[in-house]
């Protein structure tokens, strides 16, 4: 029989005898458990009540992770890794979980990135113990040339999270050479100005979806949808989009639209994947309107800028530094800074940095102290003009002060202060 919405079930006309009672449910697969059976006896057709359940979290944690003091027991993250092509469980896959921990003690600020590694069993099941709860962490699965993206997951305060991962394939190709516009023709950029070639991860996956405004569910035609470091497409006038040649498996897509806050979302690119609906919030709804009146300093953040500049950590650009460079766009200021890279063409340029876990990564951009993740070079130029810049701070992942630490990114931070 099938249990109802509240888990209740019943069998009618059961003959007298001894029976084994159990149940099947996707939860059991995620927990890596065989069907749980219990014995019962039916006598003289009397009603029998038998409740069935999965183990509670403390017992499950002790079985999977071993006994630990209650105050030291972290969260348990479990799941199944499946093949993106066949959806069959895959054994022997390495699943890594990682998160950022910050402690403040007598020795000052200490940052560390704990990493837990598990290998999937024959049924594709894995478990990562002692994860942060609640908190953000990243998961990635790898086996030979197959892998997932590094995806962020939010571990709830209950201390238990289930997450299926799809192992897919990707091949790397060179992105088209950037083209500059002139009055007479389209010509390649000269070698001195051509950024390093970008590499795109592509595959044979297809993903469809729709982009709408969060406030009114209005379709957002022209929104750009892309796999991070992969192919991209644009939504039509109805907000619908189809992303082709995408790498299969668990991936991260990025959705952007002019006047809206960019969104990154984890998706599973597999055969017959359901359509993905993404709702974008306007910058007005994300950034509260504030009116500040000051008789001392128009931007109090600049006082902190000067204090941090004296600390010697990071790299700083003052108004004099900016004036000497004579930039026509704010993003041009990052072209000549060691460890910072300006990549892409006129319409898709990105600011990248050396990362902790990868050769190049996207830093978190802060404008007047507020985090603006996912900004492209074009977005930076639209938000801040060169003559408005009062100072810029650039930090690698292990240099950033606490207020500018990009959680779990393993990348650095760029902080831009304006004159108003």
Tab-separated table of C-alpha atoms in Angstrom:
chain	number	residue	atom	x	y	z
A	1	UNK	CA	0.000	0.000	0.000
A	2	UNK	CA	0.961	3.659	-0.316
A	3	UNK	CA	0.983	5.891	2.756
A	4	UNK	CA	-1.109	9.056	2.645
A	5	UNK	CA	-0.018	12.671	3.087
A	6	UNK	CA	0.427	12.271	6.849
A	7	UNK	CA	2.219	8.917	6.559
A	8	UNK	CA	-0.718	6.756	7.619
A	9	UNK	CA	-1.287	3.350	5.984
A	10	UNK	CA	-3.435	0.241	6.516
A	11	UNK	CA	-3.733	-3.347	5.269
A	12	UNK	CA	-7.133	-5.036	5.148
A	13	UNK	CA	-7.987	-8.739	5.474
A	14	UNK	CA	-4.564	-9.897	6.636
A	15	UNK	CA	-4.578	-13.614	7.602
A	16	UNK	CA	-3.267	-14.639	10.990
A	17	UNK	CA	0.458	-15.246	11.045
A	18	UNK	CA	3.879	-13.745	11.577
A	19	UNK	CA	5.015	-10.994	9.186
A	20	UNK	CA	7.934	-8.661	8.411
A	21	UNK	CA	6.792	-5.084	7.805
A	22	UNK	CA	8.900	-2.426	6.111
A	23	UNK	CA	8.747	0.513	3.706
A	24	UNK	CA	10.476	2.057	0.709
A	25	UNK	CA	11.072	5.782	0.285
A	26	UNK	CA	13.645	8.037	-1.452
A	27	UNK	CA	14.709	9.177	2.026
A	28	UNK	CA	16.105	5.686	2.645
A	29	UNK	CA	18.177	5.896	-0.541
A	30	UNK	CA	19.555	9.284	0.491
A	31	UNK	CA	20.428	7.950	3.932
A	32	UNK	CA	22.108	4.905	2.426
A	33	UNK	CA	19.770	2.557	4.296
A	34	UNK	CA	18.208	-0.715	3.222
A	35	UNK	CA	14.451	-1.071	3.853
A	36	UNK	CA	13.912	-1.122	7.620
A	37	UNK	CA	11.953	-4.209	8.696
A	38	UNK	CA	10.189	-5.083	11.927
A	39	UNK	CA	8.443	-8.282	12.963
A	40	UNK	CA	4.775	-8.397	13.944
A	41	UNK	CA	2.116	-11.038	14.563
A	42	UNK	CA	-1.543	-11.033	13.571
A	43	UNK	CA	-3.742	-13.148	15.857
A	44	UNK	CA	-7.472	-13.777	15.730
A	45	UNK	CA	-7.921	-10.906	13.276
A	46	UNK	CA	-7.268	-8.353	16.007
A	47	UNK	CA	-6.122	-4.912	14.756
A	48	UNK	CA	-2.358	-4.343	14.956
A	49	UNK	CA	-0.750	-0.916	15.151
A	50	UNK	CA	2.848	-0.676	13.885
A	51	UNK	CA	4.666	2.638	13.381
A	52	UNK	CA	7.636	2.814	11.018
A	53	UNK	CA	10.348	5.477	10.980
A	54	UNK	CA	13.874	6.349	9.929
A	55	UNK	CA	16.470	6.774	12.717
A	56	UNK	CA	16.504	10.141	14.472
A	57	UNK	CA	19.416	12.462	13.694
A	58	UNK	CA	21.565	11.754	16.802
A	59	UNK	CA	21.366	8.004	16.232
A	60	UNK	CA	21.965	8.343	12.493
A	61	UNK	CA	24.954	10.645	13.126
A	62	UNK	CA	26.488	8.193	15.607
A	63	UNK	CA	26.140	5.309	13.137
A	64	UNK	CA	27.575	7.234	10.186
A	65	UNK	CA	30.096	9.511	11.884
A	66	UNK	CA	30.816	7.794	15.202
A	67	UNK	CA	30.014	9.051	18.674
A	68	UNK	CA	30.954	12.649	19.454
A	69	UNK	CA	30.139	15.055	22.311
A	70	UNK	CA	26.807	16.775	21.705
A	71	UNK	CA	28.421	20.210	21.670
A	72	UNK	CA	30.999	19.082	19.085
A	73	UNK	CA	28.681	17.163	16.779
A	74	UNK	CA	28.339	18.992	13.496
A	75	UNK	CA	25.887	18.543	10.656
A	76	UNK	CA	25.692	15.517	8.384
A	77	UNK	CA	25.466	16.035	4.626
A	78	UNK	CA	24.424	12.951	2.679
A	79	UNK	CA	23.329	12.178	-0.837
A	80	UNK	CA	23.755	10.046	-3.918
A	81	UNK	CA	25.983	10.785	-6.894
A	82	UNK	CA	24.361	9.794	-10.174
A	83	UNK	CA	25.550	9.648	-13.764
A	84	UNK	CA	24.112	12.608	-15.661
A	85	UNK	CA	23.546	10.467	-18.774
A	86	UNK	CA	21.885	7.384	-17.274
A	87	UNK	CA	20.893	8.714	-13.817
A	88	UNK	CA	22.300	5.485	-12.353
A	89	UNK	CA	24.196	5.693	-9.022
A	90	UNK	CA	27.980	5.888	-9.405
A	91	UNK	CA	30.415	4.340	-6.940
A	92	UNK	CA	34.027	5.318	-6.345
A	93	UNK	CA	33.410	9.064	-6.769
A	94	UNK	CA	35.300	11.547	-4.606
A	95	UNK	CA	32.954	14.081	-2.963
A	96	UNK	CA	34.588	17.032	-1.218
A	97	UNK	CA	32.925	19.472	1.173
A	98	UNK	CA	34.586	22.717	2.195
A	99	UNK	CA	33.664	25.820	4.173
A	100	UNK	CA	35.184	28.919	5.714
A	101	UNK	CA	35.746	29.237	9.475
A	102	UNK	CA	36.797	32.456	11.218
A	103	UNK	CA	37.830	32.537	14.848
A	104	UNK	CA	38.867	35.545	16.902
A	105	UNK	CA	41.114	34.861	19.878
A	106	UNK	CA	44.076	36.176	21.795
A	107	UNK	CA	46.257	35.705	18.720
A	108	UNK	CA	43.932	37.804	16.561
A	109	UNK	CA	41.878	36.766	13.530
A	110	UNK	CA	42.353	33.212	12.309
A	111	UNK	CA	40.883	31.954	9.036
A	112	UNK	CA	40.803	28.340	7.946
A	113	UNK	CA	38.993	26.332	5.302
A	114	UNK	CA	38.193	22.849	6.664
A	115	UNK	CA	37.810	20.197	3.996
A	116	UNK	CA	36.067	16.836	4.307
A	117	UNK	CA	36.351	14.140	1.640
A	118	UNK	CA	34.164	11.080	1.148
A	119	UNK	CA	34.067	8.330	-1.485
A	120	UNK	CA	30.731	7.074	-2.742
A	121	UNK	CA	29.736	3.466	-2.084
A	122	UNK	CA	28.619	1.097	-4.834
A	123	UNK	CA	25.095	2.545	-4.565
A	124	UNK	CA	26.433	6.098	-5.077
A	125	UNK	CA	25.846	7.084	-1.462
A	126	UNK	CA	28.139	9.464	0.428
A	127	UNK	CA	28.197	11.186	3.814
A	128	UNK	CA	30.198	14.198	4.996
A	129	UNK	CA	30.377	14.589	8.770
A	130	UNK	CA	30.955	17.555	11.078
A	131	UNK	CA	29.806	20.170	8.586
A	132	UNK	CA	28.787	23.660	9.793
A	133	UNK	CA	25.231	23.992	11.077
A	134	UNK	CA	23.709	26.318	10.168
A	135	UNK	CA	26.028	27.626	7.500
A	136	UNK	CA	27.158	27.693	3.887
A	137	UNK	CA	29.523	25.160	2.379
A	138	UNK	CA	30.569	23.952	-1.045
A	139	UNK	CA	30.266	20.491	-2.561
A	140	UNK	CA	31.995	19.023	-5.592
A	141	UNK	CA	32.189	15.506	-7.005
A	142	UNK	CA	34.974	14.159	-9.220
A	143	UNK	CA	35.893	10.915	-10.901
A	144	UNK	CA	38.585	10.885	-13.584
A	145	UNK	CA	37.427	13.356	-16.280
A	146	UNK	CA	33.844	13.561	-14.986
A	147	UNK	CA	32.925	16.187	-12.414
A	148	UNK	CA	30.344	18.617	-11.106
A	149	UNK	CA	30.775	22.345	-10.603
A	150	UNK	CA	31.696	23.610	-7.162
A	151	UNK	CA	28.199	24.294	-5.831
A	152	UNK	CA	27.119	26.142	-2.700
A	153	UNK	CA	24.643	24.524	-0.319
A	154	UNK	CA	22.962	25.943	2.769
A	155	UNK	CA	23.081	23.540	5.716
A	156	UNK	CA	19.975	24.131	7.888
A	157	UNK	CA	19.975	24.486	11.651
A	158	UNK	CA	18.492	20.983	11.944
A	159	UNK	CA	21.991	19.667	11.205
A	160	UNK	CA	20.984	17.437	8.295
A	161	UNK	CA	21.061	18.009	4.536
A	162	UNK	CA	20.364	15.695	1.595
A	163	UNK	CA	21.776	16.684	-1.808
A	164	UNK	CA	21.935	14.592	-4.958
A	165	UNK	CA	24.788	15.346	-7.352
A	166	UNK	CA	24.936	14.499	-11.052
A	167	UNK	CA	28.331	13.624	-12.466
A	168	UNK	CA	28.719	14.960	-15.996
A	169	UNK	CA	31.312	15.649	-18.632
A	170	UNK	CA	32.615	18.806	-20.222
A	171	UNK	CA	35.127	19.617	-22.893
A	172	UNK	CA	37.110	22.818	-23.072
A	173	UNK	CA	37.194	25.079	-26.116
A	174	UNK	CA	38.658	28.504	-26.796
A	175	UNK	CA	36.210	31.405	-26.686
A	176	UNK	CA	35.943	33.616	-29.782
A	177	UNK	CA	38.641	36.268	-30.134
A	178	UNK	CA	37.424	39.673	-28.810
A	179	UNK	CA	36.532	42.179	-31.540
A	180	UNK	CA	36.784	45.973	-31.263
A	181	UNK	CA	34.457	48.350	-33.132
A	182	UNK	CA	35.861	51.122	-35.306
A	183	UNK	CA	34.047	53.685	-37.430
A	184	UNK	CA	34.804	51.797	-40.633
A	185	UNK	CA	34.983	48.102	-39.796
A	186	UNK	CA	35.227	45.407	-37.162
A	187	UNK	CA	38.894	44.634	-36.596
A	188	UNK	CA	40.707	42.410	-34.089
A	189	UNK	CA	42.247	44.090	-31.084
A	190	UNK	CA	46.024	44.638	-31.354
A	191	UNK	CA	48.166	42.086	-29.513
A	192	UNK	CA	49.103	44.628	-26.845
A	193	UNK	CA	45.437	45.024	-25.856
A	194	UNK	CA	44.160	41.495	-26.437
A	195	UNK	CA	43.368	39.793	-23.111
A	196	UNK	CA	44.457	36.183	-22.537
A	197	UNK	CA	42.183	33.715	-24.363
A	198	UNK	CA	39.221	32.499	-22.335
A	199	UNK	CA	38.386	28.814	-22.103
A	200	UNK	CA	34.771	27.694	-22.134
A	201	UNK	CA	33.406	24.433	-20.712
A	202	UNK	CA	30.856	22.963	-23.125
A	203	UNK	CA	29.056	19.662	-23.638
A	204	UNK	CA	25.945	18.138	-25.167
A	205	UNK	CA	23.468	19.148	-22.475
A	206	UNK	CA	20.312	21.196	-23.006
A	207	UNK	CA	18.533	23.260	-20.359
A	208	UNK	CA	15.395	25.376	-20.730
A	209	UNK	CA	13.775	27.915	-18.482
A	210	UNK	CA	12.174	31.299	-17.978
A	211	UNK	CA	13.319	34.587	-16.414
A	212	UNK	CA	10.782	36.829	-14.675
A	213	UNK	CA	10.785	39.784	-12.337
A	214	UNK	CA	10.406	38.828	-8.683
A	215	UNK	CA	8.021	41.701	-7.934
A	216	UNK	CA	5.463	41.244	-10.701
A	217	UNK	CA	6.377	37.946	-12.472
A	218	UNK	CA	6.809	39.940	-15.675
A	219	UNK	CA	8.879	38.081	-18.319
A	220	UNK	CA	12.333	39.624	-18.718
A	221	UNK	CA	13.198	39.519	-22.392
A	222	UNK	CA	16.874	39.954	-23.245
A	223	UNK	CA	18.141	38.512	-19.926
A	224	UNK	CA	21.492	36.746	-20.303
A	225	UNK	CA	21.644	33.158	-19.032
A	226	UNK	CA	24.957	31.337	-18.896
A	227	UNK	CA	26.704	28.381	-17.351
A	228	UNK	CA	29.542	29.745	-15.236
A	229	UNK	CA	32.640	29.493	-17.454
A	230	UNK	CA	30.433	27.995	-20.155
A	231	UNK	CA	28.033	28.873	-23.004
A	232	UNK	CA	25.385	31.552	-22.733
A	233	UNK	CA	22.102	32.543	-24.339
A	234	UNK	CA	19.477	35.292	-24.155
A	235	UNK	CA	15.827	35.081	-23.157
A	236	UNK	CA	13.231	35.941	-25.800
A	237	UNK	CA	10.470	38.513	-25.346
A	238	UNK	CA	8.473	35.987	-23.288
A	239	UNK	CA	11.435	35.487	-20.955
A	240	UNK	CA	11.985	31.947	-22.260
A	241	UNK	CA	15.441	30.608	-22.979
A	242	UNK	CA	17.184	27.451	-24.134
A	243	UNK	CA	20.812	26.826	-23.235
A	244	UNK	CA	22.496	24.407	-25.648
A	245	UNK	CA	25.943	22.801	-25.736
A	246	UNK	CA	26.039	22.976	-21.945
A	247	UNK	CA	28.258	20.680	-19.854
A	248	UNK	CA	26.131	17.950	-18.288
A	249	UNK	CA	25.894	17.295	-14.561
A	250	UNK	CA	25.304	19.511	-11.539
A	251	UNK	CA	26.262	23.026	-12.647
A	252	UNK	CA	25.868	26.676	-11.705
A	253	UNK	CA	24.055	29.079	-14.004
A	254	UNK	CA	24.186	32.860	-13.824
A	255	UNK	CA	21.273	35.066	-14.871
A	256	UNK	CA	21.622	38.802	-15.546
A	257	UNK	CA	19.315	41.539	-16.755
A	258	UNK	CA	19.828	45.289	-16.930
A	259	UNK	CA	18.464	46.933	-13.781
A	260	UNK	CA	18.190	43.653	-11.864
A	261	UNK	CA	20.370	41.984	-9.289
A	262	UNK	CA	22.303	39.030	-10.849
A	263	UNK	CA	21.494	35.545	-9.586
A	264	UNK	CA	23.516	32.341	-9.450
A	265	UNK	CA	21.581	29.098	-9.148
A	266	UNK	CA	22.572	25.428	-8.980
A	267	UNK	CA	20.915	23.239	-11.627
A	268	UNK	CA	21.123	19.618	-12.770
A	269	UNK	CA	21.713	19.446	-16.527
A	270	UNK	CA	20.441	15.964	-17.377
A	271	UNK	CA	18.132	14.399	-19.943
A	272	UNK	CA	14.518	15.545	-19.529
A	273	UNK	CA	15.533	18.090	-16.889
A	274	UNK	CA	12.564	20.212	-15.750
A	275	UNK	CA	12.357	23.813	-16.872
A	276	UNK	CA	14.149	26.269	-14.597
A	277	UNK	CA	12.315	29.392	-13.441
A	278	UNK	CA	14.478	32.264	-12.196
A	279	UNK	CA	13.054	35.394	-10.548
A	280	UNK	CA	15.259	38.495	-10.476
A	281	UNK	CA	14.906	41.307	-7.956
A	282	UNK	CA	15.436	44.884	-8.995
A	283	UNK	CA	18.412	46.726	-7.575
A	284	UNK	CA	15.900	49.055	-5.956
A	285	UNK	CA	14.420	46.210	-3.909
A	286	UNK	CA	17.829	44.802	-2.954
A	287	UNK	CA	19.549	48.061	-2.095
A	288	UNK	CA	17.534	50.129	0.341
A	289	UNK	CA	17.329	53.829	-0.413
A	290	UNK	CA	19.235	55.874	2.151
A	291	UNK	CA	19.702	59.590	2.590
A	292	UNK	CA	22.828	60.460	4.558
A	293	UNK	CA	23.684	63.974	5.742
A	294	UNK	CA	27.169	64.553	7.107
A	295	UNK	CA	29.030	67.656	8.157
A	296	UNK	CA	32.391	65.902	8.547
A	297	UNK	CA	33.011	63.424	5.749
A	298	UNK	CA	30.770	62.572	2.813
A	299	UNK	CA	31.926	58.952	2.924
A	300	UNK	CA	32.867	57.713	6.367
A	301	UNK	CA	34.178	54.525	4.765
A	302	UNK	CA	37.167	56.522	3.531
A	303	UNK	CA	38.371	56.857	7.115
A	304	UNK	CA	38.572	53.101	7.299
A	305	UNK	CA	40.234	53.100	3.877
A	306	UNK	CA	43.061	55.239	5.219
A	307	UNK	CA	43.430	53.113	8.346
A	308	UNK	CA	43.627	49.882	6.354
A	309	UNK	CA	46.083	51.468	3.944
A	310	UNK	CA	48.473	52.021	6.855
A	311	UNK	CA	48.221	48.333	7.833
A	312	UNK	CA	50.204	47.266	4.779
A	313	UNK	CA	47.830	44.441	3.797
A	314	UNK	CA	46.300	44.497	0.319
A	315	UNK	CA	46.820	46.938	-2.513
A	316	UNK	CA	45.376	50.464	-2.571
A	317	UNK	CA	44.646	53.007	-5.295
A	318	UNK	CA	44.300	56.603	-4.123
A	319	UNK	CA	42.760	59.472	-6.105
A	320	UNK	CA	46.282	60.498	-7.159
A	321	UNK	CA	46.994	56.985	-8.448
A	322	UNK	CA	43.741	57.033	-10.397
A	323	UNK	CA	44.422	60.478	-11.866
A	324	UNK	CA	47.838	59.379	-13.126
A	325	UNK	CA	46.316	56.454	-15.032
A	326	UNK	CA	43.745	58.664	-16.834
A	327	UNK	CA	41.186	55.853	-17.269
A	328	UNK	CA	38.254	56.232	-19.631
A	329	UNK	CA	36.348	53.527	-17.700
A	330	UNK	CA	36.673	52.405	-14.096
A	331	UNK	CA	37.381	48.774	-15.038
A	332	UNK	CA	40.544	49.882	-16.874
A	333	UNK	CA	42.149	50.577	-13.487
A	334	UNK	CA	42.556	46.827	-12.941
A	335	UNK	CA	44.496	46.075	-16.137
A	336	UNK	CA	47.953	46.773	-14.689
A	337	UNK	CA	47.542	45.414	-11.130
A	338	UNK	CA	49.565	42.255	-10.376
A	339	UNK	CA	47.371	39.252	-9.632
A	340	UNK	CA	44.296	40.897	-11.219
A	341	UNK	CA	43.179	40.010	-14.749
A	342	UNK	CA	40.915	41.796	-17.197
A	343	UNK	CA	39.454	39.143	-19.508
A	344	UNK	CA	36.877	39.053	-22.263
A	345	UNK	CA	35.576	41.282	-25.007
A	346	UNK	CA	33.828	44.619	-24.945
A	347	UNK	CA	30.470	43.144	-23.918
A	348	UNK	CA	31.536	40.295	-21.614
A	349	UNK	CA	34.715	41.526	-19.914
A	350	UNK	CA	35.327	40.209	-16.393
A	351	UNK	CA	37.670	41.112	-13.572
A	352	UNK	CA	39.427	38.000	-12.221
A	353	UNK	CA	42.009	37.289	-9.515
A	354	UNK	CA	44.226	34.448	-8.432
A	355	UNK	CA	42.179	32.178	-6.171
A	356	UNK	CA	42.859	29.829	-3.306
A	357	UNK	CA	41.328	26.806	-5.043
A	358	UNK	CA	41.706	27.746	-8.711
A	359	UNK	CA	44.063	29.639	-10.961
A	360	UNK	CA	41.577	32.437	-11.697
A	361	UNK	CA	38.306	33.292	-9.992
A	362	UNK	CA	35.786	36.130	-9.726
A	363	UNK	CA	36.402	38.364	-6.690
A	364	UNK	CA	33.535	39.797	-4.667
A	365	UNK	CA	33.012	43.463	-5.547
A	366	UNK	CA	32.080	45.918	-2.788
A	367	UNK	CA	30.858	49.430	-3.570
A	368	UNK	CA	30.945	51.807	-0.593
A	369	UNK	CA	31.084	48.792	1.697
A	370	UNK	CA	28.109	46.918	0.206
A	371	UNK	CA	28.715	43.543	-1.441
A	372	UNK	CA	27.755	43.396	-5.125
A	373	UNK	CA	28.687	39.829	-6.149
A	374	UNK	CA	28.736	38.835	-9.797
A	375	UNK	CA	29.428	42.284	-11.272
A	376	UNK	CA	31.068	42.223	-14.696
A	377	UNK	CA	33.508	44.874	-15.884
A	378	UNK	CA	30.631	46.484	-17.793
A	379	UNK	CA	28.526	46.579	-14.613
A	380	UNK	CA	31.335	48.281	-12.676
A	381	UNK	CA	31.651	50.922	-15.379
A	382	UNK	CA	27.892	51.505	-15.269
A	383	UNK	CA	27.806	51.889	-11.467
A	384	UNK	CA	30.910	54.039	-10.984
A	385	UNK	CA	32.597	56.500	-13.339
A	386	UNK	CA	36.354	57.117	-12.969
A	387	UNK	CA	35.945	60.683	-11.740
A	388	UNK	CA	33.658	59.439	-8.931
A	389	UNK	CA	36.230	56.976	-7.520
A	390	UNK	CA	37.733	58.106	-4.211
A	391	UNK	CA	39.741	54.950	-3.513
A	392	UNK	CA	40.058	51.257	-4.309
A	393	UNK	CA	41.163	48.385	-2.054
A	394	UNK	CA	42.250	45.032	-3.521
A	395	UNK	CA	42.690	41.974	-1.305
A	396	UNK	CA	43.636	38.383	-2.007
A	397	UNK	CA	41.577	35.687	-0.233
A	398	UNK	CA	43.903	35.555	2.789
A	399	UNK	CA	44.361	39.324	3.164
A	400	UNK	CA	40.821	40.684	3.355
A	401	UNK	CA	39.648	42.212	6.657
A	402	UNK	CA	36.582	40.535	8.234
A	403	UNK	CA	34.034	42.959	6.738
A	404	UNK	CA	35.280	42.200	3.212
A	405	UNK	CA	35.657	38.428	3.399
A	406	UNK	CA	33.828	36.699	0.521
A	407	UNK	CA	32.370	33.656	2.265
A	408	UNK	CA	33.298	30.295	0.727
A	409	UNK	CA	34.484	31.756	-2.561
A	410	UNK	CA	38.193	31.122	-2.076
A	411	UNK	CA	38.691	34.319	-4.037
A	412	UNK	CA	39.633	37.858	-3.091
A	413	UNK	CA	37.795	41.158	-2.738
A	414	UNK	CA	37.778	44.485	-4.533
A	415	UNK	CA	36.372	47.434	-2.592
A	416	UNK	CA	35.492	50.638	-4.452
A	417	UNK	CA	34.784	53.888	-2.606
A	418	UNK	CA	33.114	56.833	-4.335
A	419	UNK	CA	33.209	60.537	-3.573
A	420	UNK	CA	29.526	60.570	-2.665
